[in-house]
Coordinates of C-alpha atoms in Angstrom, one line a residue:
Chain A
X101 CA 19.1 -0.1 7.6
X102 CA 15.4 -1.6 7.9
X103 CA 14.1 -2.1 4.5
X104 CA 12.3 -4.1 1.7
X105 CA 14.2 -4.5 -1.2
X106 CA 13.3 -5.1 -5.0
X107 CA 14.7 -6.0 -8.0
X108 CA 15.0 -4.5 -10.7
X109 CA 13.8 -1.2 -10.9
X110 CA 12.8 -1.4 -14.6
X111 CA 12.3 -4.4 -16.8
X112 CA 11.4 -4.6 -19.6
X113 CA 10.1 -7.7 -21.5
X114 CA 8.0 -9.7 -24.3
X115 CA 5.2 -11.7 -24.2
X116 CA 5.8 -15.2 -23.0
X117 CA 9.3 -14.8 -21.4
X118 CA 9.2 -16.1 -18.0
X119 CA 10.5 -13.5 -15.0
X120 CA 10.8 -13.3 -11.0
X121 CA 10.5 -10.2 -9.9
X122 CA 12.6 -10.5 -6.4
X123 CA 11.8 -9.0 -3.1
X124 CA 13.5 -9.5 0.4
X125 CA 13.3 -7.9 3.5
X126 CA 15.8 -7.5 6.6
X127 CA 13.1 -6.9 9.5
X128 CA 12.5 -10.4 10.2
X129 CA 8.9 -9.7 9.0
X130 CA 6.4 -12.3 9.1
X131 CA 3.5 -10.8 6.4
X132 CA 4.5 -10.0 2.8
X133 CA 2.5 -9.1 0.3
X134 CA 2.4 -8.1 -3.4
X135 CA 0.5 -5.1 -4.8
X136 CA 0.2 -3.4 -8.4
X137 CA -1.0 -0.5 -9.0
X138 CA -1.8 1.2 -12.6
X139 CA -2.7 5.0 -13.7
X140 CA -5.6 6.0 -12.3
X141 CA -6.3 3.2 -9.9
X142 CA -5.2 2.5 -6.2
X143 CA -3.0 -0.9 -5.3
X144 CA -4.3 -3.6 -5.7
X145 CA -3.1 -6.7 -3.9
X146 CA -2.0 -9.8 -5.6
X147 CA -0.9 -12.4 -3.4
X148 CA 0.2 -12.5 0.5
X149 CA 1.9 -14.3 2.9
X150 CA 1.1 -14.6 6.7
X151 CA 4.2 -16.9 7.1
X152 CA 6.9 -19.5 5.4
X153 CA 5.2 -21.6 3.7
X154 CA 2.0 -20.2 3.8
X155 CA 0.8 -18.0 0.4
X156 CA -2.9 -16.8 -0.3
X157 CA -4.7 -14.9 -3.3
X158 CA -5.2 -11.2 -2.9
X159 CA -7.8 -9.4 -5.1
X160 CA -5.8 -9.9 -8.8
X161 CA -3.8 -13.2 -8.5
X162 CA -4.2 -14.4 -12.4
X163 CA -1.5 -14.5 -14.2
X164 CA 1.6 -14.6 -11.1
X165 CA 2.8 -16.8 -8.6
X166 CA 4.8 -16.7 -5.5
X167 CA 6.7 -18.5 -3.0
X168 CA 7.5 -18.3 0.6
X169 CA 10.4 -20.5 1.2
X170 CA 12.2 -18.4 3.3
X171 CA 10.9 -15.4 5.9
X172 CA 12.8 -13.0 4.3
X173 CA 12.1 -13.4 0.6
X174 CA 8.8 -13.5 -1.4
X175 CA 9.5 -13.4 -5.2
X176 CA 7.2 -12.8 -7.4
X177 CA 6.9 -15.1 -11.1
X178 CA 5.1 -14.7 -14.2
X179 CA 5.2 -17.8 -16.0
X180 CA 4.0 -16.0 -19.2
X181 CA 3.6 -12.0 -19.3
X182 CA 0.8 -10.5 -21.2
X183 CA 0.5 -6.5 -22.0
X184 CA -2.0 -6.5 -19.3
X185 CA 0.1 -7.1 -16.8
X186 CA 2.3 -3.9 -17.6
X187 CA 2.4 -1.9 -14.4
X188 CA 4.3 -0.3 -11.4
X189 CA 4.8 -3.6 -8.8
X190 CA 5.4 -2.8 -4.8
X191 CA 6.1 -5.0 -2.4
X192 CA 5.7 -4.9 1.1
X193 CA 6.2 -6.8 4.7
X194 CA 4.7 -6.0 7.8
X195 CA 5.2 -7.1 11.5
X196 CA 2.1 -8.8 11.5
X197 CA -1.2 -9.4 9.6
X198 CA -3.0 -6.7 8.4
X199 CA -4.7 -6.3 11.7
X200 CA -1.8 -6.6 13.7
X201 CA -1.8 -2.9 13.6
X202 CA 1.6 -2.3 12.1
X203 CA 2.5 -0.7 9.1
X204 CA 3.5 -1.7 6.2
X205 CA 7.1 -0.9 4.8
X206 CA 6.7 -0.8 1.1
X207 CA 9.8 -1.9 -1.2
X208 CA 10.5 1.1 -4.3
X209 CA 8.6 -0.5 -6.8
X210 CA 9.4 -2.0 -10.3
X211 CA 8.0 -0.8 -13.2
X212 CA 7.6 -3.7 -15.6
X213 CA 6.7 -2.9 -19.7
X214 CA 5.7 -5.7 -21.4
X215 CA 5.6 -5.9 -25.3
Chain B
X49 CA -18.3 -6.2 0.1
X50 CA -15.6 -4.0 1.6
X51 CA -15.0 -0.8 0.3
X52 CA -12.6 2.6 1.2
X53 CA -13.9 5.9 -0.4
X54 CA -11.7 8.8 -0.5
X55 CA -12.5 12.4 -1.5
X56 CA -11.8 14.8 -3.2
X57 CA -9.7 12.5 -5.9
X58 CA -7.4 15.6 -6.0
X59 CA -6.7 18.9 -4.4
X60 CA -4.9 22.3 -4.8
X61 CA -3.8 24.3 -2.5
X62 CA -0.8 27.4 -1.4
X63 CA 2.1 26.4 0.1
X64 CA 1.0 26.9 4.6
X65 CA -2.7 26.7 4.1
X66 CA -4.4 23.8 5.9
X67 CA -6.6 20.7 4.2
X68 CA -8.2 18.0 5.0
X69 CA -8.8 14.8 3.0
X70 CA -11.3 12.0 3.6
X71 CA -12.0 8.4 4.0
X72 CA -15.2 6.8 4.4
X73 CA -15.1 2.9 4.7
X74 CA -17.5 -0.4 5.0
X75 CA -15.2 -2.8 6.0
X76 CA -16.7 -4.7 8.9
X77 CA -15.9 -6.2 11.6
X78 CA -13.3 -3.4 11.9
X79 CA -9.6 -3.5 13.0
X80 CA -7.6 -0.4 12.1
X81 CA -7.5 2.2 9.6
X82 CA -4.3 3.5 8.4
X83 CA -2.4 6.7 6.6
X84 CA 0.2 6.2 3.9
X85 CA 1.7 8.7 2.3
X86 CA 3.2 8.1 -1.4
X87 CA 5.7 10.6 -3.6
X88 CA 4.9 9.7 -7.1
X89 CA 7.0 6.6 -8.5
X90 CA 7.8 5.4 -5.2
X91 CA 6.6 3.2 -2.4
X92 CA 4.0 4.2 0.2
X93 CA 5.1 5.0 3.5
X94 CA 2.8 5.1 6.5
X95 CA 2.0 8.5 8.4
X96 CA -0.4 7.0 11.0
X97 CA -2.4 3.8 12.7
X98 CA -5.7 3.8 14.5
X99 CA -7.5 1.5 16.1
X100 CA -11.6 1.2 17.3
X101 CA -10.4 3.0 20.7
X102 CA -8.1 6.0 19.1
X103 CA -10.1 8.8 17.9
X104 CA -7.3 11.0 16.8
X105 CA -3.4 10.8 16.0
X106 CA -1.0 12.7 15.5
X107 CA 2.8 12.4 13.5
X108 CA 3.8 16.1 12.9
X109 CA 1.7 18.3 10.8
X110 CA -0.5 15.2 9.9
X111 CA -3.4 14.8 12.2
X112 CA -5.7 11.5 11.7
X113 CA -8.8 11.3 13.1
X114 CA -11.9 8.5 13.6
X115 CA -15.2 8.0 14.5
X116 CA -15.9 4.4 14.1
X117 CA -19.8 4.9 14.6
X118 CA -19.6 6.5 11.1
X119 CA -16.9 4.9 9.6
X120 CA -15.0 7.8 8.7
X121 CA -11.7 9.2 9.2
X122 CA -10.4 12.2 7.9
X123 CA -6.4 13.4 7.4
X124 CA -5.5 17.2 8.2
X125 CA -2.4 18.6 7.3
X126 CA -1.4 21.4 8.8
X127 CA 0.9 24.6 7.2
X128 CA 0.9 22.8 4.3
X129 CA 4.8 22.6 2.6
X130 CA 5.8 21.8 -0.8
X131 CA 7.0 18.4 0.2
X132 CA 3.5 17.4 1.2
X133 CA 2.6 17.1 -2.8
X134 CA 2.0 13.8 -2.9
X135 CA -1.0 10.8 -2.8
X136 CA -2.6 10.1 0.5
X137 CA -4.1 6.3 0.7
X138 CA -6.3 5.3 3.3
X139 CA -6.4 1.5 4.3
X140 CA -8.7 -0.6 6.5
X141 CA -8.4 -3.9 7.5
X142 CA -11.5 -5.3 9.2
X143 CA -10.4 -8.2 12.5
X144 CA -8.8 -11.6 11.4
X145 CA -8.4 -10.8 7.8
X146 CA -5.2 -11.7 5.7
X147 CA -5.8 -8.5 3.2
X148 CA -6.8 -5.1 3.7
X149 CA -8.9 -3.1 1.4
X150 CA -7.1 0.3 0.0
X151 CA -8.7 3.6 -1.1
X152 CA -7.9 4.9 -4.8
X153 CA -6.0 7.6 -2.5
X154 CA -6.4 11.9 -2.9
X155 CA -3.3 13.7 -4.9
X156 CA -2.6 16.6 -3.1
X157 CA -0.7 19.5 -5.0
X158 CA 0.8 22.1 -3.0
X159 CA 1.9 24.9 -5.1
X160 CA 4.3 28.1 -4.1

């Protein structure tokens, strides 16, 4: 089955603690992005990928990093989570670029607490 | 600076009456404008694409449509179910870009 998968669903964690936030898809995508999205506010992209190897900022990079060492996976790291960065993360892969007029597939989100 | 408004934020209706949402947009140069539909807690899923050329498209009871002289589109849903509760997001992405610019998205409630 076609699909973007995340992991984990839920995590929980304190301030400081390093995590990756995995995502990996099985449609030989080439784009991938990273969005968050909190109560009351659309998604908001963090960081995308056109290809392997190639990463750029999205609108609310600070604090995470990514890496595109493969096609199919694009984890996300947060070298040291803040409260702030509590939030419901999606990721998604598309075809193509976002005017390659494909649609996105969206992963089911994980909702990270941070304490 | 690009920007997606969507109205009304949120929206009531009875189970098989009709509604339309709506989506007015800056970004520029354009490239397409897309649906997505998303049940709460879970990840978007698209309902339609458009491009400059398509004026209207259809995937069931959803019905996109948009002028590109205006820069709006609008989403009808037609005999409205309870399934259809959900958040409606409109996206553009304007030619060459890497990112697209999403709307805060319209929660539609569809009660019995």
């Amino acid at each position: 089955e076609a699909q973007v998968t995340q992991n984990p669903r839920y995590l929980i964690t304190v301030t400081g603690k390093k995590l990756t936030v995995t995502c990996s898809q099985n449609m030989n995508h080439e784009y991938m992005s990273w969005y968050r999205q909190d109560p009351g506010l659309g998604l908001r992209q963090i960081y995308y990928s056109m290809n392997v190897e190639v990463t750029d900022k999205g609108d609310v990079p600070e604090g995470y990093k990514v890496s595109r060492k493969e096609k199919r996976n694009f984890p996300l790291i947060l070298e040291s989570p803040s409260p702030n960065q509590t939030s419901l993360y999606f990721c998604a892969s598309s075809l193509g670029g976002p005017d390659y007029n494909s649609p996105l597939h969206f992963g089911n989100g994980t909702r990270l607490t941070v304490t | 600076k690009n920007q997606v408004e969507q109205s009304p934020q949120s929206l009531i209706i009875l189970e098989g009456k009709n509604c339309t949402l709506q989506c007015n947009y800056t970004v520029s140069p354009f490239s397409n404008l897309r649906w997505y539909k998303q049940d709460t807690g879970r990840g978007p899923v698209s309902l339609t694409i458009m491009t400059f050329s398509e004026n209207t498209k259809s995937n069931g009871r959803y019905t996109a449509t948009l002028d590109a002289d205006t820069k709006q589109s609008s989403l009808h849903i037609t005999a409205s179910q309870l399934s259809d509760s959900a958040s409606y997001i409109c996206v553009v992405s304007g030619q060459g870009a890497g990112k697209s610019t999403f709307g805060d998205g319209t929660t539609l409630t569809v009660k019995p």
